[in-house]
Amino acid sequence: MAACRRIVCATAAYLKKFGTPKVPNDLTHHRCLLLRQTDSNFATWTFNKGRVTERIRVSGHLASNDGEVVKNWVLNHQGIMLRSEWDVSAEIGRKQLVQVLTDYTAAPGDIGAWYLPGAQKTARVAKFLDLLSDEFKGPQSWRLPS
């Protein structure tokens, strides 16, 4: 339905203690908190700068398949995470989290809708999918300045 920008962030306290990464390869020396999603290679983070793409294999002492758990670890100064902009924009706005590597663009995440086979034929599901599609065409309140 839409692509969602993903960003790297941590707390100011974590960055003060462990330093702020300046380039993606610096992440190999940080506590990256990992979110396991589907069958994706969750420990390889991809970044673009201009025409250059970098794939960084990160490691972390904590991993979860629950994004809220990972976000809470980060808010408790346990490391750095790569998350969808919509999930952390409020915390960045409140200065609870700091976005890092702003000169780089992380590979986007997809926003999609999943439903049971045959369900898209119902009027209710079709209307909901249209509503979601229209919502992502316009400006989103959770967008951070580029």
PDB file of N, CA and C in Angstrom, residues 7-92:
ATOM      1  N   ILE A   7      14.239   4.565  10.109  1.00  0.00           N
ATOM      2  CA  ILE A   7      15.321   5.389  10.626  1.00  0.00           C
ATOM      3  C   ILE A   7      16.041   4.666  11.756  1.00  0.00           C
ATOM      4  N   VAL A   8      17.279   5.085  11.968  1.00  0.00           N
ATOM      5  CA  VAL A   8      18.100   4.547  13.052  1.00  0.00           C
ATOM      6  C   VAL A   8      18.039   5.558  14.193  1.00  0.00           C
ATOM      7  N   CYS A   9      17.777   5.063  15.402  1.00  0.00           N
ATOM      8  CA  CYS A   9      17.667   5.982  16.534  1.00  0.00           C
ATOM      9  C   CYS A   9      18.077   5.316  17.841  1.00  0.00           C
ATOM     10  N   ALA A  10      18.363   6.172  18.814  1.00  0.00           N
ATOM     11  CA  ALA A  10      18.764   5.741  20.159  1.00  0.00           C
ATOM     12  C   ALA A  10      18.469   6.899  21.106  1.00  0.00           C
ATOM     13  N   THR A  11      18.662   6.666  22.386  1.00  0.00           N
ATOM     14  CA  THR A  11      18.504   7.762  23.347  1.00  0.00           C
ATOM     15  C   THR A  11      19.790   8.589  23.397  1.00  0.00           C
ATOM     16  N   ALA A  12      19.645   9.829  23.826  1.00  0.00           N
ATOM     17  CA  ALA A  12      20.819  10.693  23.998  1.00  0.00           C
ATOM     18  C   ALA A  12      21.773  10.091  25.022  1.00  0.00           C
ATOM     19  N   ALA A  13      21.232   9.453  26.064  1.00  0.00           N
ATOM     20  CA  ALA A  13      22.084   8.840  27.099  1.00  0.00           C
ATOM     21  C   ALA A  13      22.918   7.702  26.519  1.00  0.00           C
ATOM     22  N   TYR A  14      22.321   6.865  25.682  1.00  0.00           N
ATOM     23  CA  TYR A  14      23.079   5.782  25.047  1.00  0.00           C
ATOM     24  C   TYR A  14      24.183   6.372  24.171  1.00  0.00           C
ATOM     25  N   LEU A  15      23.832   7.365  23.355  1.00  0.00           N
ATOM     26  CA  LEU A  15      24.812   7.958  22.443  1.00  0.00           C
ATOM     27  C   LEU A  15      25.935   8.655  23.199  1.00  0.00           C
ATOM     28  N   LYS A  16      25.625   9.267  24.332  1.00  0.00           N
ATOM     29  CA  LYS A  16      26.666   9.903  25.146  1.00  0.00           C
ATOM     30  C   LYS A  16      27.641   8.856  25.677  1.00  0.00           C
ATOM     31  N   LYS A  17      27.115   7.716  26.077  1.00  0.00           N
ATOM     32  CA  LYS A  17      27.956   6.666  26.654  1.00  0.00           C
ATOM     33  C   LYS A  17      28.761   5.904  25.600  1.00  0.00           C
ATOM     34  N   PHE A  18      28.144   5.617  24.441  1.00  0.00           N
ATOM     35  CA  PHE A  18      28.783   4.754  23.447  1.00  0.00           C
ATOM     36  C   PHE A  18      29.204   5.470  22.168  1.00  0.00           C
ATOM     37  N   GLY A  19      28.867   6.751  22.043  1.00  0.00           N
ATOM     38  CA  GLY A  19      29.222   7.496  20.842  1.00  0.00           C
ATOM     39  C   GLY A  19      28.130   7.420  19.787  1.00  0.00           C
ATOM     40  N   THR A  20      28.146   8.413  18.904  1.00  0.00           N
ATOM     41  CA  THR A  20      27.154   8.491  17.834  1.00  0.00           C
ATOM     42  C   THR A  20      27.749   7.944  16.548  1.00  0.00           C
ATOM     43  N   PRO A  21      27.102   6.970  15.922  1.00  0.00           N
ATOM     44  CA  PRO A  21      27.619   6.461  14.650  1.00  0.00           C
ATOM     45  C   PRO A  21      27.560   7.547  13.577  1.00  0.00           C
ATOM     46  N   LYS A  22      28.630   7.667  12.816  1.00  0.00           N
ATOM     47  CA  LYS A  22      28.708   8.675  11.758  1.00  0.00           C
ATOM     48  C   LYS A  22      28.458   8.074  10.382  1.00  0.00           C
ATOM     49  N   VAL A  23      28.860   6.806  10.218  1.00  0.00           N
ATOM     50  CA  VAL A  23      28.648   6.076   8.966  1.00  0.00           C
ATOM     51  C   VAL A  23      28.049   4.718   9.323  1.00  0.00           C
ATOM     52  N   PRO A  24      27.336   4.079   8.389  1.00  0.00           N
ATOM     53  CA  PRO A  24      26.689   2.807   8.713  1.00  0.00           C
ATOM     54  C   PRO A  24      27.620   1.749   9.294  1.00  0.00           C
ATOM     55  N   ASN A  25      28.854   1.683   8.831  1.00  0.00           N
ATOM     56  CA  ASN A  25      29.776   0.667   9.343  1.00  0.00           C
ATOM     57  C   ASN A  25      30.057   0.837  10.836  1.00  0.00           C
ATOM     58  N   ASP A  26      29.888   2.053  11.364  1.00  0.00           N
ATOM     59  CA  ASP A  26      30.062   2.272  12.807  1.00  0.00           C
ATOM     60  C   ASP A  26      29.089   1.424  13.625  1.00  0.00           C
ATOM     61  N   LEU A  27      27.973   1.035  13.029  1.00  0.00           N
ATOM     62  CA  LEU A  27      26.979   0.226  13.747  1.00  0.00           C
ATOM     63  C   LEU A  27      27.525  -1.133  14.169  1.00  0.00           C
ATOM     64  N   THR A  28      28.581  -1.589  13.513  1.00  0.00           N
ATOM     65  CA  THR A  28      29.163  -2.889  13.887  1.00  0.00           C
ATOM     66  C   THR A  28      29.814  -2.836  15.264  1.00  0.00           C
ATOM     67  N   HIS A  29      30.024  -1.627  15.783  1.00  0.00           N
ATOM     68  CA  HIS A  29      30.623  -1.453  17.107  1.00  0.00           C
ATOM     69  C   HIS A  29      29.593  -0.998  18.144  1.00  0.00           C
ATOM     70  N   HIS A  30      28.327  -1.128  17.809  1.00  0.00           N
ATOM     71  CA  HIS A  30      27.256  -0.685  18.702  1.00  0.00           C
ATOM     72  C   HIS A  30      26.356  -1.847  19.083  1.00  0.00           C
ATOM     73  N   ARG A  31      25.558  -1.611  20.114  1.00  0.00           N
ATOM     74  CA  ARG A  31      24.537  -2.564  20.556  1.00  0.00           C
ATOM     75  C   ARG A  31      23.277  -2.332  19.727  1.00  0.00           C
ATOM     76  N   CYS A  32      23.185  -3.023  18.619  1.00  0.00           N
ATOM     77  CA  CYS A  32      22.008  -2.883  17.769  1.00  0.00           C
ATOM     78  C   CYS A  32      20.929  -3.835  18.277  1.00  0.00           C
ATOM     79  N   LEU A  33      19.759  -3.302  18.513  1.00  0.00           N
ATOM     80  CA  LEU A  33      18.643  -4.091  19.022  1.00  0.00           C
ATOM     81  C   LEU A  33      17.823  -4.551  17.830  1.00  0.00           C
ATOM     82  N   LEU A  34      17.624  -5.840  17.741  1.00  0.00           N
ATOM     83  CA  LEU A  34      17.117  -6.435  16.512  1.00  0.00           C
ATOM     84  C   LEU A  34      15.646  -6.795  16.603  1.00  0.00           C
ATOM     85  N   LEU A  35      14.923  -6.446  15.548  1.00  0.00           N
ATOM     86  CA  LEU A  35      13.521  -6.808  15.423  1.00  0.00           C
ATOM     87  C   LEU A  35      13.416  -7.890  14.361  1.00  0.00           C
ATOM     88  N   ARG A  36      13.026  -9.068  14.783  1.00  0.00           N
ATOM     89  CA  ARG A  36      12.852 -10.188  13.853  1.00  0.00           C
ATOM     90  C   ARG A  36      11.481 -10.062  13.203  1.00  0.00           C
ATOM     91  N   GLN A  37      11.469 -10.002  11.875  1.00  0.00           N
ATOM     92  CA  GLN A  37      10.216  -9.891  11.140  1.00  0.00           C
ATOM     93  C   GLN A  37      10.192 -10.910  10.019  1.00  0.00           C
ATOM     94  N   THR A  38       9.137 -11.663   9.941  1.00  0.00           N
ATOM     95  CA  THR A  38       8.925 -12.682   8.914  1.00  0.00           C
ATOM     96  C   THR A  38      10.212 -13.470   8.684  1.00  0.00           C
ATOM     97  N   ASP A  39      10.543 -13.661   7.415  1.00  0.00           N
ATOM     98  CA  ASP A  39      11.754 -14.416   7.088  1.00  0.00           C
ATOM     99  C   ASP A  39      12.894 -13.500   6.673  1.00  0.00           C
ATOM    100  N   SER A  40      12.760 -12.209   6.933  1.00  0.00           N
ATOM    101  CA  SER A  40      13.770 -11.258   6.488  1.00  0.00           C
ATOM    102  C   SER A  40      15.077 -11.443   7.253  1.00  0.00           C
ATOM    103  N   ASN A  41      16.134 -10.992   6.635  1.00  0.00           N
ATOM    104  CA  ASN A  41      17.444 -11.032   7.271  1.00  0.00           C
ATOM    105  C   ASN A  41      17.529  -9.826   8.202  1.00  0.00           C
ATOM    106  N   PHE A  42      16.987  -9.979   9.385  1.00  0.00           N
ATOM    107  CA  PHE A  42      16.811  -8.867  10.313  1.00  0.00           C
ATOM    108  C   PHE A  42      18.117  -8.268  10.812  1.00  0.00           C
ATOM    109  N   ALA A  43      19.226  -8.969  10.685  1.00  0.00           N
ATOM    110  CA  ALA A  43      20.502  -8.464  11.188  1.00  0.00           C
ATOM    111  C   ALA A  43      21.336  -7.799  10.092  1.00  0.00           C
ATOM    112  N   THR A  44      20.792  -7.655   8.900  1.00  0.00           N
ATOM    113  CA  THR A  44      21.462  -6.916   7.834  1.00  0.00           C
ATOM    114  C   THR A  44      20.654  -5.658   7.566  1.00  0.00           C
ATOM    115  N   TRP A  45      21.266  -4.528   7.842  1.00  0.00           N
ATOM    116  CA  TRP A  45      20.609  -3.241   7.642  1.00  0.00           C
ATOM    117  C   TRP A  45      21.188  -2.610   6.380  1.00  0.00           C
ATOM    118  N   THR A  46      20.325  -2.138   5.488  1.00  0.00           N
ATOM    119  CA  THR A  46      20.731  -1.590   4.199  1.00  0.00           C
ATOM    120  C   THR A  46      20.547  -0.078   4.189  1.00  0.00           C
ATOM    121  N   PHE A  47      21.596   0.616   3.718  1.00  0.00           N
ATOM    122  CA  PHE A  47      21.579   2.076   3.666  1.00  0.00           C
ATOM    123  C   PHE A  47      21.991   2.541   2.280  1.00  0.00           C
ATOM    124  N   ASN A  48      21.432   3.669   1.862  1.00  0.00           N
ATOM    125  CA  ASN A  48      21.797   4.292   0.594  1.00  0.00           C
ATOM    126  C   ASN A  48      22.248   5.720   0.854  1.00  0.00           C
ATOM    127  N   LYS A  49      23.253   6.114   0.087  1.00  0.00           N
ATOM    128  CA  LYS A  49      23.684   7.516   0.064  1.00  0.00           C
ATOM    129  C   LYS A  49      24.059   7.796  -1.380  1.00  0.00           C
ATOM    130  N   GLY A  50      23.244   8.616  -2.028  1.00  0.00           N
ATOM    131  CA  GLY A  50      23.456   8.819  -3.454  1.00  0.00           C
ATOM    132  C   GLY A  50      23.239   7.506  -4.191  1.00  0.00           C
ATOM    133  N   ARG A  51      24.227   7.117  -4.979  1.00  0.00           N
ATOM    134  CA  ARG A  51      24.127   5.866  -5.740  1.00  0.00           C
ATOM    135  C   ARG A  51      24.809   4.691  -5.046  1.00  0.00           C
ATOM    136  N   VAL A  52      25.296   4.923  -3.844  1.00  0.00           N
ATOM    137  CA  VAL A  52      26.024   3.881  -3.112  1.00  0.00           C
ATOM    138  C   VAL A  52      25.086   3.198  -2.122  1.00  0.00           C
ATOM    139  N   THR A  53      25.081   1.869  -2.165  1.00  0.00           N
ATOM    140  CA  THR A  53      24.297   1.067  -1.224  1.00  0.00           C
ATOM    141  C   THR A  53      25.253   0.303  -0.331  1.00  0.00           C
ATOM    142  N   GLU A  54      25.000   0.361   0.962  1.00  0.00           N
ATOM    143  CA  GLU A  54      25.805  -0.388   1.934  1.00  0.00           C
ATOM    144  C   GLU A  54      24.899  -1.339   2.697  1.00  0.00           C
ATOM    145  N   ARG A  55      25.327  -2.586   2.794  1.00  0.00           N
ATOM    146  CA  ARG A  55      24.620  -3.574   3.611  1.00  0.00           C
ATOM    147  C   ARG A  55      25.511  -3.901   4.800  1.00  0.00           C
ATOM    148  N   ILE A  56      25.008  -3.618   5.976  1.00  0.00           N
ATOM    149  CA  ILE A  56      25.797  -3.780   7.192  1.00  0.00           C
ATOM    150  C   ILE A  56      25.210  -4.910   8.014  1.00  0.00           C
ATOM    151  N   ARG A  57      26.048  -5.856   8.359  1.00  0.00           N
ATOM    152  CA  ARG A  57      25.630  -6.949   9.247  1.00  0.00           C
ATOM    153  C   ARG A  57      25.846  -6.464  10.674  1.00  0.00           C
ATOM    154  N   VAL A  58      24.759  -6.259  11.391  1.00  0.00           N
ATOM    155  CA  VAL A  58      24.844  -5.765  12.762  1.00  0.00           C
ATOM    156  C   VAL A  58      24.657  -6.921  13.729  1.00  0.00           C
ATOM    157  N   SER A  59      25.083  -6.694  14.944  1.00  0.00           N
ATOM    158  CA  SER A  59      24.850  -7.703  15.981  1.00  0.00           C
ATOM    159  C   SER A  59      24.334  -6.981  17.212  1.00  0.00           C
ATOM    160  N   GLY A  60      23.608  -7.709  17.979  1.00  0.00           N
ATOM    161  CA  GLY A  60      23.060  -7.108  19.177  1.00  0.00           C
ATOM    162  C   GLY A  60      22.902  -8.133  20.267  1.00  0.00           C
ATOM    163  N   HIS A  61      22.813  -7.657  21.471  1.00  0.00           N
ATOM    164  CA  HIS A  61      22.669  -8.562  22.601  1.00  0.00           C
ATOM    165  C   HIS A  61      21.207  -8.863  22.886  1.00  0.00           C
ATOM    166  N   LEU A  62      20.282  -8.165  22.186  1.00  0.00           N
ATOM    167  CA  LEU A  62      18.856  -8.394  22.396  1.00  0.00           C
ATOM    168  C   LEU A  62      18.135  -8.429  21.053  1.00  0.00           C
ATOM    169  N   ALA A  63      17.176  -9.353  20.919  1.00  0.00           N
ATOM    170  CA  ALA A  63      16.347  -9.443  19.715  1.00  0.00           C
ATOM    171  C   ALA A  63      14.947  -9.877  20.124  1.00  0.00           C
ATOM    172  N   SER A  64      13.965  -9.382  19.402  1.00  0.00           N
ATOM    173  CA  SER A  64      12.575  -9.734  19.680  1.00  0.00           C
ATOM    174  C   SER A  64      11.786  -9.687  18.379  1.00  0.00           C
ATOM    175  N   ASN A  65      10.640 -10.368  18.360  1.00  0.00           N
ATOM    176  CA  ASN A  65       9.736 -10.253  17.224  1.00  0.00           C
ATOM    177  C   ASN A  65       8.604  -9.268  17.527  1.00  0.00           C
ATOM    178  N   ASP A  66       8.752  -8.500  18.591  1.00  0.00           N
ATOM    179  CA  ASP A  66       7.750  -7.519  19.017  1.00  0.00           C
ATOM    180  C   ASP A  66       8.378  -6.127  18.993  1.00  0.00           C
ATOM    181  N   GLY A  67       7.907  -5.282  18.081  1.00  0.00           N
ATOM    182  CA  GLY A  67       8.474  -3.947  17.930  1.00  0.00           C
ATOM    183  C   GLY A  67       8.367  -3.078  19.168  1.00  0.00           C
ATOM    184  N   GLU A  68       7.301  -3.239  19.937  1.00  0.00           N
ATOM    185  CA  GLU A  68       7.153  -2.452  21.163  1.00  0.00           C
ATOM    186  C   GLU A  68       8.201  -2.846  22.199  1.00  0.00           C
ATOM    187  N   VAL A  69       8.535  -4.117  22.256  1.00  0.00           N
ATOM    188  CA  VAL A  69       9.580  -4.579  23.177  1.00  0.00           C
ATOM    189  C   VAL A  69      10.912  -3.940  22.798  1.00  0.00           C
ATOM    190  N   VAL A  70      11.243  -3.977  21.507  1.00  0.00           N
ATOM    191  CA  VAL A  70      12.503  -3.389  21.046  1.00  0.00           C
ATOM    192  C   VAL A  70      12.519  -1.889  21.332  1.00  0.00           C
ATOM    193  N   LYS A  71      11.414  -1.207  21.073  1.00  0.00           N
ATOM    194  CA  LYS A  71      11.365   0.236  21.340  1.00  0.00           C
ATOM    195  C   LYS A  71      11.556   0.522  22.827  1.00  0.00           C
ATOM    196  N   ASN A  72      10.963  -0.280  23.685  1.00  0.00           N
ATOM    197  CA  ASN A  72      11.155  -0.085  25.129  1.00  0.00           C
ATOM    198  C   ASN A  72      12.599  -0.317  25.544  1.00  0.00           C
ATOM    199  N   TRP A  73      13.270  -1.293  24.945  1.00  0.00           N
ATOM    200  CA  TRP A  73      14.690  -1.497  25.236  1.00  0.00           C
ATOM    201  C   TRP A  73      15.483  -0.247  24.875  1.00  0.00           C
ATOM    202  N   VAL A  74      15.193   0.307  23.695  1.00  0.00           N
ATOM    203  CA  VAL A  74      15.907   1.510  23.265  1.00  0.00           C
ATOM    204  C   VAL A  74      15.611   2.667  24.216  1.00  0.00           C
ATOM    205  N   LEU A  75      14.357   2.843  24.585  1.00  0.00           N
ATOM    206  CA  LEU A  75      13.997   3.925  25.508  1.00  0.00           C
ATOM    207  C   LEU A  75      14.649   3.750  26.877  1.00  0.00           C
ATOM    208  N   ASN A  76      15.065   2.525  27.188  1.00  0.00           N
ATOM    209  CA  ASN A  76      15.783   2.246  28.434  1.00  0.00           C
ATOM    210  C   ASN A  76      17.295   2.192  28.212  1.00  0.00           C
ATOM    211  N   HIS A  77      17.757   2.831  27.129  1.00  0.00           N
ATOM    212  CA  HIS A  77      19.190   3.061  26.875  1.00  0.00           C
ATOM    213  C   HIS A  77      19.975   1.774  26.604  1.00  0.00           C
ATOM    214  N   GLN A  78      19.326   0.755  26.061  1.00  0.00           N
ATOM    215  CA  GLN A  78      19.994  -0.527  25.830  1.00  0.00           C
ATOM    216  C   GLN A  78      20.689  -0.624  24.478  1.00  0.00           C
ATOM    217  N   GLY A  79      20.435   0.312  23.558  1.00  0.00           N
ATOM    218  CA  GLY A  79      21.091   0.221  22.265  1.00  0.00           C
ATOM    219  C   GLY A  79      20.442   1.094  21.210  1.00  0.00           C
ATOM    220  N   ILE A  80      20.726   0.731  19.964  1.00  0.00           N
ATOM    221  CA  ILE A  80      20.271   1.451  18.773  1.00  0.00           C
ATOM    222  C   ILE A  80      19.306   0.549  18.016  1.00  0.00           C
ATOM    223  N   MET A  81      18.289   1.148  17.405  1.00  0.00           N
ATOM    224  CA  MET A  81      17.366   0.341  16.603  1.00  0.00           C
ATOM    225  C   MET A  81      17.091   0.986  15.250  1.00  0.00           C
ATOM    226  N   LEU A  82      16.653   0.154  14.336  1.00  0.00           N
ATOM    227  CA  LEU A  82      16.166   0.562  13.023  1.00  0.00           C
ATOM    228  C   LEU A  82      14.662   0.315  13.041  1.00  0.00           C
ATOM    229  N   ARG A  83      13.875   1.387  12.939  1.00  0.00           N
ATOM    230  CA  ARG A  83      12.417   1.258  13.051  1.00  0.00           C
ATOM    231  C   ARG A  83      11.729   2.136  12.016  1.00  0.00           C
ATOM    232  N   SER A  84      10.493   1.811  11.776  1.00  0.00           N
ATOM    233  CA  SER A  84       9.673   2.617  10.876  1.00  0.00           C
ATOM    234  C   SER A  84       9.441   3.993  11.485  1.00  0.00           C
ATOM    235  N   GLU A  85       9.480   4.967  10.618  1.00  0.00           N
ATOM    236  CA  GLU A  85       9.295   6.356  11.042  1.00  0.00           C
ATOM    237  C   GLU A  85       7.998   6.544  11.830  1.00  0.00           C
ATOM    238  N   TRP A  86       6.922   5.924  11.382  1.00  0.00           N
ATOM    239  CA  TRP A  86       5.635   6.107  12.069  1.00  0.00           C
ATOM    240  C   TRP A  86       5.676   5.607  13.509  1.00  0.00           C
ATOM    241  N   ASP A  87       6.562   4.651  13.797  1.00  0.00           N
ATOM    242  CA  ASP A  87       6.603   4.055  15.127  1.00  0.00           C
ATOM    243  C   ASP A  87       7.425   4.870  16.126  1.00  0.00           C
ATOM    244  N   VAL A  88       8.310   5.727  15.644  1.00  0.00           N
ATOM    245  CA  VAL A  88       9.188   6.467  16.565  1.00  0.00           C
ATOM    246  C   VAL A  88       9.110   7.985  16.420  1.00  0.00           C
ATOM    247  N   SER A  89       8.300   8.481  15.504  1.00  0.00           N
ATOM    248  CA  SER A  89       8.273   9.933  15.278  1.00  0.00           C
ATOM    249  C   SER A  89       7.820  10.702  16.520  1.00  0.00           C
ATOM    250  N   ALA A  90       6.885  10.161  17.279  1.00  0.00           N
ATOM    251  CA  ALA A  90       6.432  10.858  18.498  1.00  0.00           C
ATOM    252  C   ALA A  90       7.561  10.955  19.515  1.00  0.00           C
ATOM    253  N   GLU A  91       8.310   9.867  19.704  1.00  0.00           N
ATOM    254  CA  GLU A  91       9.415   9.870  20.664  1.00  0.00           C
ATOM    255  C   GLU A  91      10.539  10.799  20.212  1.00  0.00           C
ATOM    256  N   ILE A  92      10.768  10.878  18.914  1.00  0.00           N
ATOM    257  CA  ILE A  92      11.777  11.806  18.400  1.00  0.00           C
ATOM    258  C   ILE A  92      11.297  13.239  18.607  1.00  0.00           C
TER     259      ILE A  92
END
